[in-house]
Amino acid sequence: MLIAIPDVLDAPGVARVRALIDAAEWVDGNVTSGPQAALAKRNQQLPEDGVPAREAGGLVLDALGRSPLFVAAALPLKVFPPLFNRYAGGQDFGLHVDNAIRMKRGTDFRIRSDLSATLFLDDPASYDGGELVIEDQFGPQAVKLPAGHLVLYPASSLHRVTPVTRGVRTASFFWLQSMVRDDGERRTLFELDRAIQAVATDRGQGDAAVVQLTGVYHNLLRRWADA
Ligand code: NI
């Protein structure tokens, strides 16, 4: 499932993150790549252990926790600390798949990457190119969202970033391990959750069918989730 999550950061939130990262030193993006991705990747990245990345990443994590849509869609168990990259002057990232396991260097923090996320941090009108193209079951999907919006997609999918031919594309990106490993099960839970919210809006949270459906949601979650 590929889902866009609007307004994870509002305009002041984007500005706070940008103030932290724009003032920082950027390095070649290949510091986090596996050998195959390194061949395909041409961008800049913030050093992941630096103070700017940690502080800005903390703002992103706080914002994710305040987004009910993100929580419902991702059912996050562990989130890798958000990283930051930028592309300019024709830079791109060729077709690749993200590593299955992500380790935080120097710690024992480790996740299985079930979902990948990109949080856009520039006005799309300010740069050309820079689409995130994700191959899903319905073919390639090109994603380019307003600043503060996030796209969540299966980490198992092949994806690339097209060359940025004007301006700069800045983004935060990260991976997460979901409580529900299987994409189809996670999607079913998400769709059920959305439908329950819609029915509850019409009939009220105390409606007997809403209560029963909420029970079904939790009982499916109990079957499928690792917590
Ligand atoms: Ni990737």
mmCIF file of C-alpha atoms and ligand atoms in Angstrom:
data_model
loop_
_atom_site.group_PDB
_atom_site.id
_atom_site.type_symbol
_atom_site.label_atom_id
_atom_site.label_comp_id
_atom_site.label_asym_id
_atom_site.label_seq_id
_atom_site.Cartn_x
_atom_site.Cartn_y
_atom_site.Cartn_z
ATOM 1 C CA MET A 1 0.000 0.000 0.000
ATOM 2 C CA LEU A 2 1.249 3.430 -0.976
ATOM 3 C CA ILE A 3 -0.347 6.218 1.014
ATOM 4 C CA ALA A 4 0.187 9.978 1.134
ATOM 5 C CA ILE A 5 -0.170 11.509 4.579
ATOM 6 C CA PRO A 6 -0.833 15.251 4.335
ATOM 7 C CA ASP A 7 0.326 17.892 6.817
ATOM 8 C CA VAL A 8 2.558 15.766 9.018
ATOM 9 C CA LEU A 9 4.373 19.076 9.524
ATOM 10 C CA ASP A 10 2.591 22.427 9.213
ATOM 11 C CA ALA A 11 4.406 25.433 7.702
ATOM 12 C CA PRO A 12 6.023 26.529 11.014
ATOM 13 C CA GLY A 13 7.056 22.895 11.614
ATOM 14 C CA VAL A 14 8.703 22.694 8.187
ATOM 15 C CA ALA A 15 10.452 26.007 8.895
ATOM 16 C CA ARG A 16 11.800 24.708 12.238
ATOM 17 C CA VAL A 17 13.205 21.570 10.612
ATOM 18 C CA ARG A 18 14.657 23.553 7.718
ATOM 19 C CA ALA A 19 16.339 26.049 10.054
ATOM 20 C CA LEU A 20 18.147 23.164 11.785
ATOM 21 C CA ILE A 21 19.216 21.286 8.680
ATOM 22 C CA ASP A 22 19.942 24.200 6.349
ATOM 23 C CA ALA A 23 22.566 25.490 8.784
ATOM 24 C CA ALA A 24 24.287 22.074 8.990
ATOM 25 C CA GLU A 25 27.193 20.515 7.087
ATOM 26 C CA TRP A 26 26.053 18.072 4.392
ATOM 27 C CA VAL A 27 28.102 15.110 3.151
ATOM 28 C CA ASP A 28 28.031 12.669 0.247
ATOM 29 C CA GLY A 29 24.881 10.536 0.477
ATOM 30 C CA ASN A 30 26.676 7.229 0.109
ATOM 31 C CA VAL A 31 27.532 7.056 3.805
ATOM 32 C CA THR A 32 24.336 5.045 4.490
ATOM 33 C CA SER A 33 24.203 2.935 1.338
ATOM 34 C CA GLY A 34 24.752 -0.711 0.764
ATOM 35 C CA PRO A 35 27.184 -1.430 -2.130
ATOM 36 C CA GLN A 36 24.425 -1.775 -4.738
ATOM 37 C CA ALA A 37 22.601 1.400 -3.755
ATOM 38 C CA ALA A 38 25.905 3.294 -3.638
ATOM 39 C CA LEU A 39 26.309 2.737 -7.378
ATOM 40 C CA ALA A 40 22.947 4.353 -8.040
ATOM 41 C CA LYS A 41 22.872 7.171 -5.509
ATOM 42 C CA ARG A 42 23.916 10.734 -6.161
ATOM 43 C CA ASN A 43 22.824 13.162 -3.458
ATOM 44 C CA GLN A 44 23.848 14.782 -0.220
ATOM 45 C CA GLN A 45 22.921 13.717 3.259
ATOM 46 C CA LEU A 46 23.182 15.025 6.817
ATOM 47 C CA PRO A 47 25.580 12.929 8.952
ATOM 48 C CA GLU A 48 23.216 10.671 10.881
ATOM 49 C CA ASP A 49 24.950 11.055 14.222
ATOM 50 C CA GLY A 50 25.237 14.830 14.038
ATOM 51 C CA VAL A 51 23.286 17.130 16.344
ATOM 52 C CA PRO A 52 21.280 18.775 13.500
ATOM 53 C CA ALA A 53 20.012 15.404 12.188
ATOM 54 C CA ARG A 54 19.167 14.218 15.702
ATOM 55 C CA GLU A 55 17.289 17.411 16.609
ATOM 56 C CA ALA A 56 15.457 17.701 13.295
ATOM 57 C CA GLY A 57 14.735 13.954 13.385
ATOM 58 C CA GLY A 58 13.229 14.405 16.838
ATOM 59 C CA LEU A 59 10.854 17.048 15.457
ATOM 60 C CA VAL A 60 9.819 14.632 12.694
ATOM 61 C CA LEU A 61 9.228 11.784 15.176
ATOM 62 C CA ASP A 62 7.112 14.075 17.406
ATOM 63 C CA ALA A 63 5.039 15.082 14.388
ATOM 64 C CA LEU A 64 4.506 11.425 13.373
ATOM 65 C CA GLY A 65 3.169 10.658 16.834
ATOM 66 C CA ARG A 66 0.579 13.420 16.432
ATOM 67 C CA SER A 67 -0.687 12.062 13.089
ATOM 68 C CA PRO A 68 -3.536 9.553 13.612
ATOM 69 C CA LEU A 69 -3.471 8.758 9.885
ATOM 70 C CA PHE A 70 0.233 7.831 10.042
ATOM 71 C CA VAL A 71 -0.277 5.663 13.123
ATOM 72 C CA ALA A 72 -3.316 3.899 11.596
ATOM 73 C CA ALA A 73 -1.558 3.262 8.279
ATOM 74 C CA ALA A 74 1.861 2.243 9.619
ATOM 75 C CA LEU A 75 1.036 0.643 12.990
ATOM 76 C CA PRO A 76 4.629 1.478 13.940
ATOM 77 C CA LEU A 77 6.583 -0.727 16.313
ATOM 78 C CA LYS A 78 10.065 0.771 15.858
ATOM 79 C CA VAL A 79 11.007 3.794 13.775
ATOM 80 C CA PHE A 80 14.570 4.268 12.539
ATOM 81 C CA PRO A 81 15.802 7.780 13.434
ATOM 82 C CA PRO A 82 14.857 10.025 10.478
ATOM 83 C CA LEU A 83 17.633 11.006 8.064
ATOM 84 C CA PHE A 84 17.799 13.942 5.667
ATOM 85 C CA ASN A 85 18.904 14.211 2.071
ATOM 86 C CA ARG A 86 18.888 16.705 -0.760
ATOM 87 C CA TYR A 87 19.318 16.615 -4.518
ATOM 88 C CA ALA A 88 20.381 19.424 -6.878
ATOM 89 C CA GLY A 89 22.228 19.951 -10.171
ATOM 90 C CA GLY A 90 20.913 16.806 -11.898
ATOM 91 C CA GLN A 91 21.455 14.470 -8.928
ATOM 92 C CA ASP A 92 19.252 11.387 -8.739
ATOM 93 C CA PHE A 93 18.939 7.962 -7.140
ATOM 94 C CA GLY A 94 18.576 5.054 -9.551
ATOM 95 C CA LEU A 95 16.256 2.087 -9.134
ATOM 96 C CA HIS A 96 16.986 0.139 -5.941
ATOM 97 C CA VAL A 97 15.405 -1.689 -3.039
ATOM 98 C CA ASP A 98 16.080 -0.633 0.571
ATOM 99 C CA ASN A 99 18.009 -2.927 2.914
ATOM 100 C CA ALA A 100 15.801 -5.351 4.838
ATOM 101 C CA ILE A 101 17.568 -4.760 8.133
ATOM 102 C CA ARG A 102 18.696 -1.375 9.391
ATOM 103 C CA MET A 103 21.137 -1.029 12.242
ATOM 104 C CA LYS A 104 21.973 2.143 14.090
ATOM 105 C CA ARG A 105 25.755 2.328 14.100
ATOM 106 C CA GLY A 106 27.363 2.050 17.514
ATOM 107 C CA THR A 107 24.155 0.826 19.184
ATOM 108 C CA ASP A 108 22.178 -2.412 19.325
ATOM 109 C CA PHE A 109 19.134 -0.691 17.803
ATOM 110 C CA ARG A 110 18.004 -2.728 14.835
ATOM 111 C CA ILE A 111 14.804 -2.866 12.782
ATOM 112 C CA ARG A 112 13.339 -4.902 9.972
ATOM 113 C CA SER A 113 12.309 -2.306 7.401
ATOM 114 C CA ASP A 114 8.660 -3.044 6.552
ATOM 115 C CA LEU A 115 7.834 0.473 5.407
ATOM 116 C CA SER A 116 9.826 3.296 3.881
ATOM 117 C CA ALA A 117 8.794 6.924 4.273
ATOM 118 C CA THR A 118 9.734 10.199 2.616
ATOM 119 C CA LEU A 119 8.716 13.524 4.135
ATOM 120 C CA PHE A 120 8.975 16.305 1.559
ATOM 121 C CA LEU A 121 10.510 19.574 2.790
ATOM 122 C CA ASP A 122 10.365 21.849 -0.279
ATOM 123 C CA ASP A 123 7.588 23.510 -2.238
ATOM 124 C CA PRO A 124 7.254 21.269 -5.341
ATOM 125 C CA ALA A 125 7.039 24.395 -7.552
ATOM 126 C CA SER A 126 10.554 25.378 -6.447
ATOM 127 C CA TYR A 127 12.299 22.467 -8.208
ATOM 128 C CA ASP A 128 11.969 20.370 -11.366
ATOM 129 C CA GLY A 129 12.288 16.578 -11.294
ATOM 130 C CA GLY A 130 12.874 14.867 -7.975
ATOM 131 C CA GLU A 131 9.827 12.619 -8.251
ATOM 132 C CA LEU A 132 9.947 9.528 -6.057
ATOM 133 C CA VAL A 133 8.921 6.766 -8.467
ATOM 134 C CA ILE A 134 7.687 3.647 -6.685
ATOM 135 C CA GLU A 135 6.992 0.403 -8.557
ATOM 136 C CA ASP A 136 3.867 -1.082 -7.068
ATOM 137 C CA GLN A 137 1.457 -3.777 -8.215
ATOM 138 C CA PHE A 138 -0.325 -1.246 -10.455
ATOM 139 C CA GLY A 139 2.891 -0.030 -12.135
ATOM 140 C CA PRO A 140 5.177 2.926 -11.413
ATOM 141 C CA GLN A 141 3.697 5.685 -9.225
ATOM 142 C CA ALA A 142 5.418 9.102 -9.330
ATOM 143 C CA VAL A 143 5.144 10.964 -6.038
ATOM 144 C CA LYS A 144 6.002 14.622 -5.438
ATOM 145 C CA LEU A 145 4.197 16.160 -2.492
ATOM 146 C CA PRO A 146 3.905 19.585 -0.846
ATOM 147 C CA ALA A 147 6.310 20.473 1.959
ATOM 148 C CA GLY A 148 5.271 18.772 5.186
ATOM 149 C CA HIS A 149 3.497 15.871 3.447
ATOM 150 C CA LEU A 150 4.735 12.294 3.727
ATOM 151 C CA VAL A 151 4.513 9.196 1.551
ATOM 152 C CA LEU A 152 4.541 5.767 3.143
ATOM 153 C CA TYR A 153 5.254 2.715 0.940
ATOM 154 C CA PRO A 154 6.381 -0.899 1.303
ATOM 155 C CA ALA A 155 10.137 -1.070 1.827
ATOM 156 C CA SER A 156 10.107 -4.163 -0.406
ATOM 157 C CA SER A 157 9.247 -2.093 -3.498
ATOM 158 C CA LEU A 158 11.755 -0.986 -6.119
ATOM 159 C CA HIS A 159 11.966 2.801 -6.227
ATOM 160 C CA ARG A 160 14.066 5.682 -7.548
ATOM 161 C CA VAL A 161 14.329 9.463 -7.453
ATOM 162 C CA THR A 162 14.381 11.215 -10.841
ATOM 163 C CA PRO A 163 17.092 13.835 -11.552
ATOM 164 C CA VAL A 164 16.551 17.260 -9.995
ATOM 165 C CA THR A 165 17.187 19.587 -12.934
ATOM 166 C CA ARG A 166 16.257 22.911 -11.271
ATOM 167 C CA GLY A 167 16.306 24.016 -7.658
ATOM 168 C CA VAL A 168 16.848 21.750 -4.658
ATOM 169 C CA ARG A 169 14.779 18.854 -3.369
ATOM 170 C CA THR A 170 15.153 18.417 0.400
ATOM 171 C CA ALA A 171 13.498 15.571 2.286
ATOM 172 C CA SER A 172 13.544 13.492 5.407
ATOM 173 C CA PHE A 173 13.489 9.735 4.919
ATOM 174 C CA PHE A 174 13.295 6.804 7.285
ATOM 175 C CA TRP A 175 12.219 3.204 7.681
ATOM 176 C CA LEU A 176 10.022 1.553 10.210
ATOM 177 C CA GLN A 177 9.155 -1.846 11.515
ATOM 178 C CA SER A 178 5.407 -2.259 11.738
ATOM 179 C CA MET A 179 3.574 -4.259 14.398
ATOM 180 C CA VAL A 180 1.957 -5.963 11.377
ATOM 181 C CA ARG A 181 4.627 -7.327 9.055
ATOM 182 C CA ASP A 182 2.384 -8.322 6.151
ATOM 183 C CA ASP A 183 1.395 -5.499 3.824
ATOM 184 C CA GLY A 184 -1.996 -7.076 2.967
ATOM 185 C CA GLU A 185 -2.937 -7.562 6.618
ATOM 186 C CA ARG A 186 -1.832 -4.022 7.452
ATOM 187 C CA ARG A 187 -3.890 -2.649 4.564
ATOM 188 C CA THR A 188 -6.975 -4.595 5.669
ATOM 189 C CA LEU A 189 -6.666 -3.162 9.175
ATOM 190 C CA PHE A 190 -6.229 0.338 7.803
ATOM 191 C CA GLU A 191 -9.276 0.078 5.543
ATOM 192 C CA LEU A 192 -11.361 -1.369 8.384
ATOM 193 C CA ASP A 193 -10.205 1.439 10.670
ATOM 194 C CA ARG A 194 -11.161 4.108 8.099
ATOM 195 C CA ALA A 195 -14.580 2.513 7.574
ATOM 196 C CA ILE A 196 -15.248 2.313 11.328
ATOM 197 C CA GLN A 197 -14.343 6.012 11.696
ATOM 198 C CA ALA A 198 -16.769 6.897 8.896
ATOM 199 C CA VAL A 199 -19.629 4.864 10.385
ATOM 200 C CA ALA A 200 -18.890 6.220 13.869
ATOM 201 C CA THR A 201 -19.146 9.769 12.505
ATOM 202 C CA ASP A 202 -22.654 8.997 11.204
ATOM 203 C CA ARG A 203 -23.953 6.887 14.064
ATOM 204 C CA GLY A 204 -21.848 7.842 17.085
ATOM 205 C CA GLN A 205 -19.099 5.889 18.871
ATOM 206 C CA GLY A 206 -21.659 4.145 21.112
ATOM 207 C CA ASP A 207 -23.623 2.612 18.236
ATOM 208 C CA ALA A 208 -23.871 -1.175 18.673
ATOM 209 C CA ALA A 209 -22.490 -1.974 15.197
ATOM 210 C CA VAL A 210 -19.603 0.470 15.699
ATOM 211 C CA VAL A 211 -18.728 -1.197 19.015
ATOM 212 C CA GLN A 212 -18.848 -4.638 17.402
ATOM 213 C CA LEU A 213 -16.735 -3.588 14.415
ATOM 214 C CA THR A 214 -14.206 -1.977 16.747
ATOM 215 C CA GLY A 215 -14.004 -5.340 18.494
ATOM 216 C CA VAL A 216 -13.369 -7.051 15.155
ATOM 217 C CA TYR A 217 -10.566 -4.551 14.418
ATOM 218 C CA HIS A 218 -8.846 -5.241 17.726
ATOM 219 C CA ASN A 219 -9.257 -8.975 17.433
ATOM 220 C CA LEU A 220 -7.654 -8.968 13.971
ATOM 221 C CA LEU A 221 -4.860 -6.779 15.348
ATOM 222 C CA ARG A 222 -4.392 -9.274 18.203
ATOM 223 C CA ARG A 223 -4.032 -12.101 15.644
ATOM 224 C CA TRP A 224 -1.627 -10.284 13.343
ATOM 225 C CA ALA A 225 0.425 -7.924 15.489
ATOM 226 C CA ASP A 226 3.767 -8.384 17.195
ATOM 227 C CA ALA A 227 4.095 -5.874 20.002
HETATM 228 NI NI NI B 1 15.502 3.811 -1.083
#
